Amino acid sequence: MSKSHRGAIVSTIVAVGIVAVFGTAYAARDKGATGTSITAVGSTALQPLVEAAGEEYAKANLGTFINVQGGGTGTGLSQVSQGAVDLGNSDVFAEEKEGINAKKLVDHQVAVVGIAPLLNKENGIKNLSTNQLKAIFTGKVTNWHQLGGKNQDIIIINRAAGSGTRATFEKWGLQGAQSIQAQEQDSSGMVRSIVATTPGAISYTAFGYIDKTVVAASVNNIQPTNKNVSDGKYPIWSYEHVYTNGEPSKPVAKFLNYLMSKDIQSTLVPKLGYISIHDMRITRQVDGKVVEK
Amino acid sequence: MDNITQKLMQKSESTKKDSLGKMISLAALILIVIVVVSIFAFVMSRGLSTFITGGVHVKDFLFGSTWNPSVVNPQTKQPYIGALPMIIGSFLVTFLAAIIATPFAIGTSLFMTEIAQKRGAKIMQPVIELLVGIPSVVYGFIGLTVVVPSIRHIFGGSGFGILSGTIVLFVMILPTITSMTVDTLKSVPRHYRESALAIGATRWQMIYKVVLRAATPGILTAIVFGMARAFGEALAVQMVIGNAALMPHNLISPASTLTSVLTMGIGNTVMGSLQNDVLWTLAMILLLMSLVFNLIVRAIGRKGEMK
């Protein structure tokens, strides 16, 4: 065997060794650390709530860490069903997401989010029926004067396909119809600033993002308010789900109880723009069936 | 055996260090190769599964013009996965940005190397280097707050589109092309210039008949590098292009690029589903394109030299 060959073999062993060290370090991650760590991944709409609640929880229970990451509803559901994380945050029922085996997952509904159509102030419209919404987003109506507003072309701004907000809006605001291809933005803050500055623009966000720069239109003459959602009058809203893979382990269950506690549900939840799950006077099932509580 | 013979027979300290150094650098090389190969293998295996397990035809993917992976076409029983709008969008912004940036880059670098060498070295060089270092999100943010509203005022519409993307990318790749062109112009031998001037050429004749001609392969390489950067840029483009997976009809209607669709969609799809796989296929196209850009650079370097 020549010398250069031997060198190559040794180098390969060293390289493989480095990979192995990283691998072992990865496999042994967190195991030496004391205390428990709960990881939640998923919906960016639910992220602020779980994050804030997690911080409070960690303060009250020293040694427990709640690690919350975004990534989107799809990421949350697939990670939790693979068992990679403890909690998967989602804006939609797991049954509604393609490629997810919902049978393994346990649903914990921790809050409700209402979604309102957002309009630019100059459109001259303050109320839209669900039929009008459907006509706008399927491209049948292209100018605001057709709906009694100004002579201004309609500019549709969607959230990314597959986002929870968009799925909810299409299901309940557009009666299940798909929006036509239009421009897409990947955050609610961005959507609001574009709607505020673009004449003719229409989009939709969670109630928490509504401010004076835009018009939050009534739907079927019902104002988008928390009360109208919890009374079951306003149609476009969704549950915020936290999924666990099977029944939660003890520390996870304790944290979920904390999320559902009256303390959090009456302070943090409304403060961050969500609607408390305890305020809901109705429940809605996966198939859309609404039952009075 | 005496002492000297023994010493001569053994490996010296320096030889040992020499082989140790060799081993360390070889190990680093092998590690990099492993990383590159595994990235390729991963992206390929994910990307190709669209066609293998998803049963999608390559032709439908490359030339279909409807992109909506979560909806199934009732006629063909296949989801709408036509990636042509994004492919065209990507190439359009890349080429337009390169076409606009090239004259500016060549002009700037000529000024720096041929006309005002001292000021060029003192002022322009640091400025260009600074521009290279600005993170792309900053460019995107400026595009969103300055370029998009201006376009909206001038042309109407929403302001998002190919034109906004082109303008942002033009500013982003300008420093890349400029600094590489400067290096090329500097490497043109001094005696070329001296000979040109000696036979009576004016400065401008010297520049465009001799210097630019001698530097052509280098400049082309610079442009291709700039295009590679533009093609792979995700964040800044995503912020200003509007992200509508539609065939671009004009420069001011919302469009999308391969990268913008990727960053928008990857968090909203489930790993292993077809919607996720098609995104990996887009990533595969991006990877293959950067390979093509590299091959072009090599081909220019090999064949373009002045004879």
XYZ file of C-alpha atoms in Angstrom:
600
model
C 0.000 0.000 0.000
C 1.484 3.336 -0.952
C 1.868 6.165 1.509
C -0.597 8.530 -0.164
C -3.241 5.861 -0.022
C -2.709 5.394 3.657
C -3.051 9.141 4.125
C -6.345 9.120 2.266
C -7.674 6.302 4.412
C -6.646 8.011 7.632
C -8.269 11.236 6.445
C -11.474 9.439 5.599
C -11.497 7.930 9.073
C -10.968 11.378 10.582
C -13.779 12.853 8.476
C -16.158 10.041 9.333
C -15.107 10.474 12.950
C -16.092 14.146 12.892
C -19.465 13.243 11.429
C -19.878 10.569 14.082
C -19.065 13.053 16.860
C -21.701 15.458 15.584
C -24.125 12.589 15.254
C -23.531 11.398 18.795
C -23.819 14.935 20.100
C -27.142 15.222 18.299
C -28.391 11.895 19.657
C -27.381 12.858 23.185
C -28.875 16.348 22.990
C -30.700 17.687 26.020
C -30.499 14.351 27.796
C -27.884 15.532 30.274
C -29.807 18.696 31.074
C -31.863 18.819 34.225
C -35.481 19.829 34.113
C -38.017 19.214 31.410
C -38.269 20.875 28.083
C -41.442 21.016 26.010
C -41.156 21.846 22.320
C -44.021 23.337 20.344
C -43.814 23.909 16.597
C -46.271 25.156 14.008
C -48.811 27.839 13.224
C -47.453 31.364 13.328
C -50.936 32.600 14.260
C -50.896 30.648 17.513
C -47.182 31.130 18.217
C -47.461 34.421 20.193
C -49.965 32.907 22.634
C -48.046 29.708 23.325
C -44.827 31.680 23.577
C -46.229 34.179 26.092
C -47.963 31.459 28.113
C -44.766 29.391 27.997
C -42.736 32.228 29.468
C -45.186 32.710 32.324
C -45.284 28.975 32.890
C -41.494 28.715 33.012
C -41.412 31.525 35.565
C -43.895 29.728 37.783
C -42.318 26.281 37.303
C -38.565 26.644 37.541
C -36.650 24.074 35.550
C -39.282 23.766 32.851
C -38.624 25.242 29.464
C -41.221 25.788 26.773
C -39.533 26.078 23.418
C -41.904 27.546 20.822
C -41.106 27.725 17.130
C -43.047 28.854 14.073
C -42.756 27.077 10.758
C -46.387 26.947 9.763
C -49.356 24.697 10.359
C -48.077 22.014 7.983
C -44.747 21.806 9.763
C -46.429 21.647 13.161
C -48.755 18.810 12.209
C -46.137 16.730 10.430
C -43.559 17.175 13.199
C -45.957 16.196 15.959
C -47.265 13.159 14.087
C -43.668 12.016 13.563
C -43.145 12.425 17.288
C -40.353 14.935 16.704
C -41.932 17.567 18.953
C -44.294 17.500 21.936
C -46.876 19.964 20.668
C -48.000 20.763 17.136
C -49.767 24.104 16.713
C -52.351 24.279 13.978
C -54.999 26.650 12.651
C -57.005 23.841 11.092
C -58.332 20.471 12.165
C -55.719 17.779 11.507
C -58.400 15.952 9.516
C -58.471 18.845 7.061
C -54.744 18.694 6.295
C -53.704 16.308 3.573
C -51.027 13.763 4.421
C -51.675 13.743 8.169
C -52.891 10.694 10.022
C -55.292 12.464 12.354
C -56.244 9.314 14.258
C -53.005 9.307 16.218
C -53.318 12.943 17.214
C -55.212 14.353 20.177
C -56.775 17.769 19.682
C -56.605 20.470 22.351
C -58.501 23.594 21.348
C -56.927 26.445 23.248
C -58.383 29.582 21.649
C -60.507 30.935 18.825
C -59.450 33.403 16.178
C -61.858 35.495 14.130
C -60.869 36.492 10.624
C -62.143 39.667 8.992
C -62.042 40.854 5.379
C -59.708 43.834 5.164
C -60.355 46.595 2.673
C -58.461 49.680 1.635
C -60.174 52.802 2.986
C -60.767 54.254 -0.466
C -62.790 51.335 -1.819
C -66.000 52.876 -0.478
C -67.345 49.573 0.878
C -68.023 48.693 4.498
C -70.115 45.542 4.249
C -69.843 42.447 2.079
C -72.072 39.412 1.901
C -70.474 35.990 1.670
C -71.774 35.782 -1.896
C -70.033 39.041 -2.732
C -66.827 37.795 -1.087
C -67.027 34.655 -3.169
C -67.614 36.679 -6.346
C -64.614 38.878 -5.587
C -62.194 36.078 -4.752
C -63.247 33.872 -7.638
C -62.755 36.725 -10.080
C -66.396 37.227 -11.113
C -66.385 40.804 -9.834
C -63.314 42.833 -10.734
C -64.236 46.431 -9.956
C -65.568 47.970 -6.743
C -68.268 49.964 -8.560
C -69.976 46.664 -9.407
C -70.614 46.349 -5.660
C -71.579 49.994 -5.137
C -68.128 51.312 -4.347
C -65.727 53.499 -6.260
C -64.622 52.914 -9.835
C -61.465 51.116 -8.779
C -60.055 47.763 -9.881
C -60.081 45.104 -7.192
C -56.631 43.914 -6.130
C -56.730 40.602 -4.269
C -54.008 39.825 -1.770
C -53.939 36.272 -0.484
C -52.020 34.546 2.231
C -49.803 31.680 1.095
C -51.637 28.582 -0.121
C -51.906 26.149 2.777
C -51.770 28.840 5.456
C -54.353 28.388 8.191
C -55.791 31.876 7.847
C -56.394 31.346 4.135
C -57.886 27.891 4.648
C -60.319 29.293 7.234
C -61.247 32.272 5.080
C -61.890 30.094 2.036
C -63.920 27.584 3.998
C -66.153 30.017 5.899
C -65.875 33.284 3.966
C -65.944 31.917 0.427
C -68.257 28.981 1.186
C -65.501 26.524 0.392
C -64.554 28.076 -2.934
C -60.892 28.418 -3.904
C -59.511 31.875 -4.508
C -58.175 32.579 -7.977
C -54.415 32.942 -8.359
C -53.427 36.335 -7.040
C -50.525 37.787 -5.206
C -49.591 36.100 -1.959
C -47.915 37.385 1.163
C -46.661 35.273 4.014
C -47.522 37.370 7.065
C -50.552 39.200 8.402
C -48.596 42.355 9.204
C -47.409 42.560 5.618
C -50.945 42.000 4.329
C -52.282 44.828 6.451
C -49.660 47.341 5.338
C -50.185 46.458 1.675
C -53.973 46.770 1.969
C -53.559 50.106 3.759
C -51.410 51.589 1.006
C -52.872 50.036 -2.145
C -56.126 51.506 -3.470
C -58.572 48.763 -4.436
C -56.936 46.118 -2.263
C -58.812 43.413 -0.362
C -57.420 40.748 1.921
C -58.144 39.123 5.277
C -56.431 38.820 8.641
C -57.115 37.790 12.190
C -58.964 40.356 14.315
C -55.776 41.129 16.217
C -54.261 42.792 13.162
C -57.136 45.193 12.471
C -56.251 48.840 13.020
C -57.241 52.304 11.814
C -55.258 52.126 8.588
C -57.696 49.642 7.044
C -61.423 48.897 6.943
C -62.546 45.626 8.494
C -65.709 44.907 6.533
C -68.854 43.464 8.096
C -69.884 40.120 6.700
C -73.612 39.760 5.950
C -74.086 42.984 7.980
C -72.482 41.447 11.058
C -69.553 43.302 12.543
C -66.341 41.340 13.008
C -66.158 41.490 16.783
C -65.208 38.944 19.426
C -68.725 38.947 20.806
C -70.339 38.188 17.463
C -67.955 35.269 17.057
C -68.601 33.789 20.473
C -72.362 34.185 19.973
C -72.090 32.282 16.718
C -73.333 35.135 14.528
C -70.132 35.961 12.702
C -69.147 33.051 10.464
C -65.428 33.368 9.700
C -63.411 32.030 12.597
C -61.332 29.019 13.494
C -60.144 27.131 16.517
C -56.489 27.305 17.414
C -55.451 23.714 17.956
C -52.567 22.283 19.910
C -52.079 18.665 18.918
C -50.261 15.985 20.859
C -49.233 12.603 19.541
C -51.478 10.359 21.598
C -52.410 11.326 25.140
C -49.966 13.940 26.480
C -47.270 13.000 28.988
C -47.570 14.417 32.494
C -45.507 17.610 32.106
C -47.134 18.332 28.743
C -50.628 17.802 30.169
C -49.786 20.156 33.000
C -48.779 22.871 30.556
C -51.917 22.320 28.457
C -54.040 22.673 31.599
C -52.212 25.898 32.299
C -53.034 27.142 28.778
C -56.698 26.356 29.363
C -56.754 27.810 32.869
C -59.042 30.718 33.635
C -56.058 32.855 34.470
C -54.496 32.629 31.021
C -57.782 32.506 29.127
C -59.032 35.735 30.710
C -55.777 37.737 30.578
C -53.256 36.684 27.990
C -55.716 35.337 25.417
C -57.755 38.537 24.885
C -54.659 40.697 25.264
C -53.028 39.000 22.301
C -56.143 39.283 20.139
C -57.564 35.786 20.519
C -60.983 34.823 21.794
C -61.091 32.699 24.914
C -62.284 29.149 24.374
C -64.418 29.488 27.534
C -66.343 32.446 26.081
C -67.612 30.437 23.143
C -71.342 29.850 23.393
C -71.222 27.395 20.507
C -68.974 24.589 19.356
C -68.211 23.718 15.786
C -67.132 20.294 14.633
C -64.784 19.285 11.840
C -67.679 18.915 9.429
C -68.865 22.429 10.219
C -71.827 21.387 12.346
C -72.554 24.055 14.934
C -73.940 23.068 18.324
C -75.082 25.396 21.127
C -73.186 24.816 24.322
C 24.069 1.318 13.624
C 25.334 4.735 14.594
C 23.335 7.711 15.590
C 23.370 9.523 12.270
C 22.184 6.559 10.249
C 19.356 6.030 12.676
C 18.335 9.666 12.381
C 18.423 9.497 8.638
C 16.308 6.342 8.591
C 13.607 7.841 10.827
C 11.027 10.356 9.806
C 12.096 13.825 10.795
C 9.906 16.157 12.849
C 9.168 18.310 9.785
C 8.127 15.318 7.698
C 5.677 14.278 10.391
C 4.218 17.789 10.510
C 4.053 17.804 6.751
C 2.002 14.629 6.589
C -0.182 15.807 9.481
C -0.969 19.019 7.606
C -1.725 17.039 4.491
C -4.069 14.788 6.425
C -5.945 17.666 8.062
C -6.573 19.427 4.768
C -7.572 16.187 3.097
C -10.007 15.467 5.950
C -11.531 18.931 5.533
C -11.888 18.300 1.824
C -13.535 14.936 2.341
C -15.947 16.422 4.886
C -16.970 19.126 2.420
C -17.419 16.537 -0.312
C -19.611 14.455 2.011
C -21.737 17.505 2.814
C -22.130 18.494 -0.835
C -22.921 14.964 -1.938
C -25.506 14.483 0.809
C -27.211 17.797 0.021
C -27.387 16.784 -3.617
C -28.652 13.312 -2.748
C -31.267 14.686 -0.370
C -32.649 17.341 -2.702
C -32.601 14.917 -5.622
C -34.350 12.112 -3.773
C -37.049 14.478 -2.515
C -37.359 16.311 -5.795
C -37.519 13.219 -7.953
C -40.160 11.558 -5.789
C -42.680 13.984 -7.331
C -42.195 12.098 -10.569
C -41.543 8.625 -9.178
C -44.073 8.176 -6.373
C -46.273 11.164 -7.255
C -46.682 9.916 -10.813
C -46.367 13.388 -12.280
C -45.095 13.759 -15.843
C -41.933 15.819 -16.206
C -43.505 17.561 -19.198
C -46.543 18.668 -17.159
C -44.267 19.994 -14.471
C -41.930 21.965 -16.723
C -44.453 23.277 -19.237
C -47.754 23.402 -17.352
C -48.848 26.924 -16.563
C -51.258 26.338 -13.654
C -49.730 26.067 -10.208
C -52.039 24.926 -7.431
C -50.635 21.709 -5.952
C -53.460 21.219 -3.441
C -56.145 20.978 -6.141
C -56.569 17.993 -8.436
C -57.372 18.510 -12.085
C -60.610 16.543 -12.646
C -59.615 15.577 -16.187
C -56.108 14.206 -15.722
C -56.576 13.191 -12.051
C -53.353 14.986 -11.265
C -52.750 18.080 -9.177
C -52.024 21.337 -10.943
C -48.242 21.468 -10.708
C -47.226 23.523 -13.759
C -44.042 25.290 -12.745
C -43.621 27.296 -15.934
C -44.817 30.640 -14.435
C -42.158 30.434 -11.733
C -39.429 29.270 -14.089
C -40.200 32.136 -16.465
C -40.433 34.581 -13.569
C -37.042 33.530 -12.257
C -35.327 33.813 -15.627
C -37.052 37.093 -16.428
C -35.958 38.921 -13.278
C -32.479 37.414 -13.560
C -31.869 38.430 -17.166
C -33.479 41.854 -16.839
C -31.459 42.644 -13.721
C -28.258 41.479 -15.431
C -29.001 43.492 -18.581
C -29.565 46.665 -16.572
C -26.682 46.092 -14.177
C -23.999 45.250 -16.730
C -23.508 48.698 -18.362
C -23.465 50.361 -14.956
C -21.005 47.823 -13.611
C -18.663 48.145 -16.598
C -18.864 51.941 -16.507
C -18.122 52.073 -12.797
C -15.228 49.676 -13.013
C -13.711 51.468 -16.017
C -13.891 54.685 -14.038
C -12.204 53.021 -11.114
C -9.406 51.344 -13.039
C -8.741 53.492 -16.088
C -9.933 57.013 -15.413
C -9.633 57.884 -11.745
C -7.500 55.188 -10.208
C -6.739 57.004 -6.975
C -10.246 58.100 -6.178
C -11.505 54.743 -7.375
C -9.309 52.921 -4.934
C -10.019 55.287 -2.086
C -13.757 55.897 -2.338
C -15.417 53.523 -4.766
C -13.714 50.315 -3.643
C -14.951 50.531 -0.021
C -18.400 51.621 -1.173
C -18.735 48.615 -3.472
C -17.464 46.262 -0.788
C -19.971 47.730 1.646
C -22.805 47.142 -0.818
C -21.792 43.484 -1.209
C -22.110 43.009 2.536
C -25.624 44.418 2.991
C -28.006 41.568 3.865
C -30.686 40.816 1.309
C -33.549 41.465 3.729
C -32.432 45.104 3.888
C -32.599 45.366 0.111
C -36.032 43.762 0.198
C -37.237 46.146 2.846
C -36.045 49.166 0.905
C -37.721 47.708 -2.169
C -40.959 47.303 -0.257
C -41.002 50.825 1.185
C -39.476 52.773 -1.718
C -39.583 50.870 -5.006
C -43.051 49.308 -4.759
C -44.923 52.552 -3.869
C -43.045 54.459 -6.600
C -44.001 51.887 -9.217
C -47.584 52.011 -7.958
C -47.631 55.807 -8.363
C -46.131 55.741 -11.838
C -47.808 52.720 -13.406
C -50.832 52.060 -11.178
C -51.765 48.567 -10.033
C -50.332 47.241 -6.791
C -46.704 48.012 -7.547
C -45.651 44.427 -6.945
C -44.225 42.599 -9.929
C -41.315 41.723 -12.163
C -40.263 45.367 -12.491
C -39.914 45.883 -8.741
C -38.056 42.581 -8.451
C -35.739 43.590 -11.289
C -34.926 46.933 -9.700
C -34.121 45.373 -6.327
C -32.020 42.624 -7.899
C -30.236 45.143 -10.111
C -29.016 46.994 -7.034
C -28.121 43.712 -5.344
C -26.015 42.252 -8.127
C -24.410 45.538 -9.223
C -21.642 45.392 -6.587
C -20.980 41.709 -7.334
C -20.505 42.326 -11.046
C -18.606 45.571 -10.479
C -16.041 44.212 -8.054
C -15.336 41.186 -10.243
C -15.042 43.386 -13.346
C -12.610 45.666 -11.525
C -10.411 42.671 -10.737
C -10.482 41.573 -14.373
C -9.641 45.025 -15.707
C -6.774 45.313 -13.254
C -5.371 42.027 -14.467
C -5.123 43.232 -18.076
C -1.320 43.564 -18.605
C 0.024 47.085 -18.524
C 1.927 46.683 -21.800
C -1.361 46.195 -23.698
C -2.388 49.682 -22.714
C 1.062 51.108 -23.372
C 1.230 49.575 -26.844
C -2.210 50.882 -27.739
C -1.352 54.395 -26.619
C 2.057 54.200 -28.347
C 0.524 53.559 -31.750
C -1.665 56.605 -31.346
C -4.919 55.330 -29.857
C -6.931 57.768 -27.758
C -7.770 56.711 -24.229
C -11.269 55.685 -25.264
C -9.944 53.670 -28.228
C -7.463 52.019 -25.901
C -10.274 51.162 -23.491
C -12.809 49.689 -25.832
C -10.540 48.137 -28.435
C -7.884 46.701 -26.148
C -8.758 46.665 -22.460
C -12.393 45.619 -22.764
C -11.554 43.080 -25.451
C -8.851 41.516 -23.326
C -11.158 41.494 -20.308
C -14.239 40.079 -22.066
C -14.071 36.553 -20.591
C -13.600 37.972 -17.115
C -16.509 40.379 -17.548
C -18.739 37.590 -18.826
C -17.790 35.512 -15.793
C -18.697 38.460 -13.570
C -22.103 38.772 -15.251
C -22.812 35.063 -14.875
C -21.874 35.233 -11.192
C -24.241 38.163 -10.795
C -26.982 36.199 -12.530
C -26.385 33.211 -10.301
C -26.843 35.454 -7.292
C -30.009 36.971 -8.741
C -31.413 33.557 -9.624
C -30.919 32.196 -6.128
C -32.039 35.277 -4.228
C -35.175 34.489 -2.251
C -36.053 36.941 0.464
C -35.656 40.313 -1.223
C -37.476 39.119 -4.333
C -40.271 37.519 -2.356
C -40.928 40.828 -0.614
C -41.448 42.825 -3.807
C -42.582 40.480 -6.567
C -46.117 39.824 -5.303
C -45.900 36.011 -5.290
C -48.705 35.191 -7.686
C -48.043 31.947 -9.535
C -49.319 33.426 -12.779
C -47.711 33.727 -16.188
C -46.268 37.248 -16.254
C -48.277 39.275 -18.768
C -46.451 42.502 -18.177
C -43.724 43.795 -15.906
C -45.977 45.367 -13.297
C -48.427 42.556 -12.555
C -47.632 40.264 -9.619
C -45.527 37.253 -10.550
C -43.383 34.746 -8.714
C -40.007 33.073 -8.847
C -38.872 29.561 -7.954
C -37.366 30.847 -4.732
C -40.348 32.920 -3.666
C -42.748 29.990 -4.071
C -40.357 27.823 -2.072
C -40.059 30.176 0.878
C -43.791 30.884 0.910
C -44.877 27.280 0.755
C -42.428 25.129 2.650
C -43.881 25.856 6.107
C -47.442 25.261 5.035
C -47.022 21.811 3.569
C -46.613 18.437 5.203
C -43.322 16.603 4.736
C -43.793 13.631 2.445
C -46.957 14.899 0.777
C -47.012 15.736 -2.920
C -47.457 19.448 -2.137
C -44.179 19.292 -0.251
C -42.416 17.140 -2.849
C -43.110 19.572 -5.683
C -41.415 22.289 -3.646
C -38.371 20.035 -3.418
C -38.555 19.609 -7.164
C -38.387 23.386 -7.503
C -35.369 23.327 -5.197
C -33.838 20.676 -7.435
C -34.274 22.944 -10.453
C -32.564 25.753 -8.550
C -29.679 23.446 -7.671
C -29.317 22.264 -11.262
C -29.422 25.850 -12.505
C -26.607 26.903 -10.184
C -24.658 23.950 -11.538
C -25.332 25.218 -15.059
C -24.152 28.699 -14.091
C -20.942 27.180 -12.742
C -20.387 25.196 -15.931
C -20.919 28.355 -17.996
C -18.316 30.181 -15.914
C -15.840 27.345 -16.490
C -16.554 27.223 -20.205
C -15.999 30.970 -20.512
C -12.757 30.720 -18.581
C -11.470 27.945 -20.826
C -12.531 29.166 -24.253
C -12.852 32.917 -23.985
C -9.195 33.883 -23.658
C -7.874 36.318 -26.218
C -5.725 34.706 -28.873
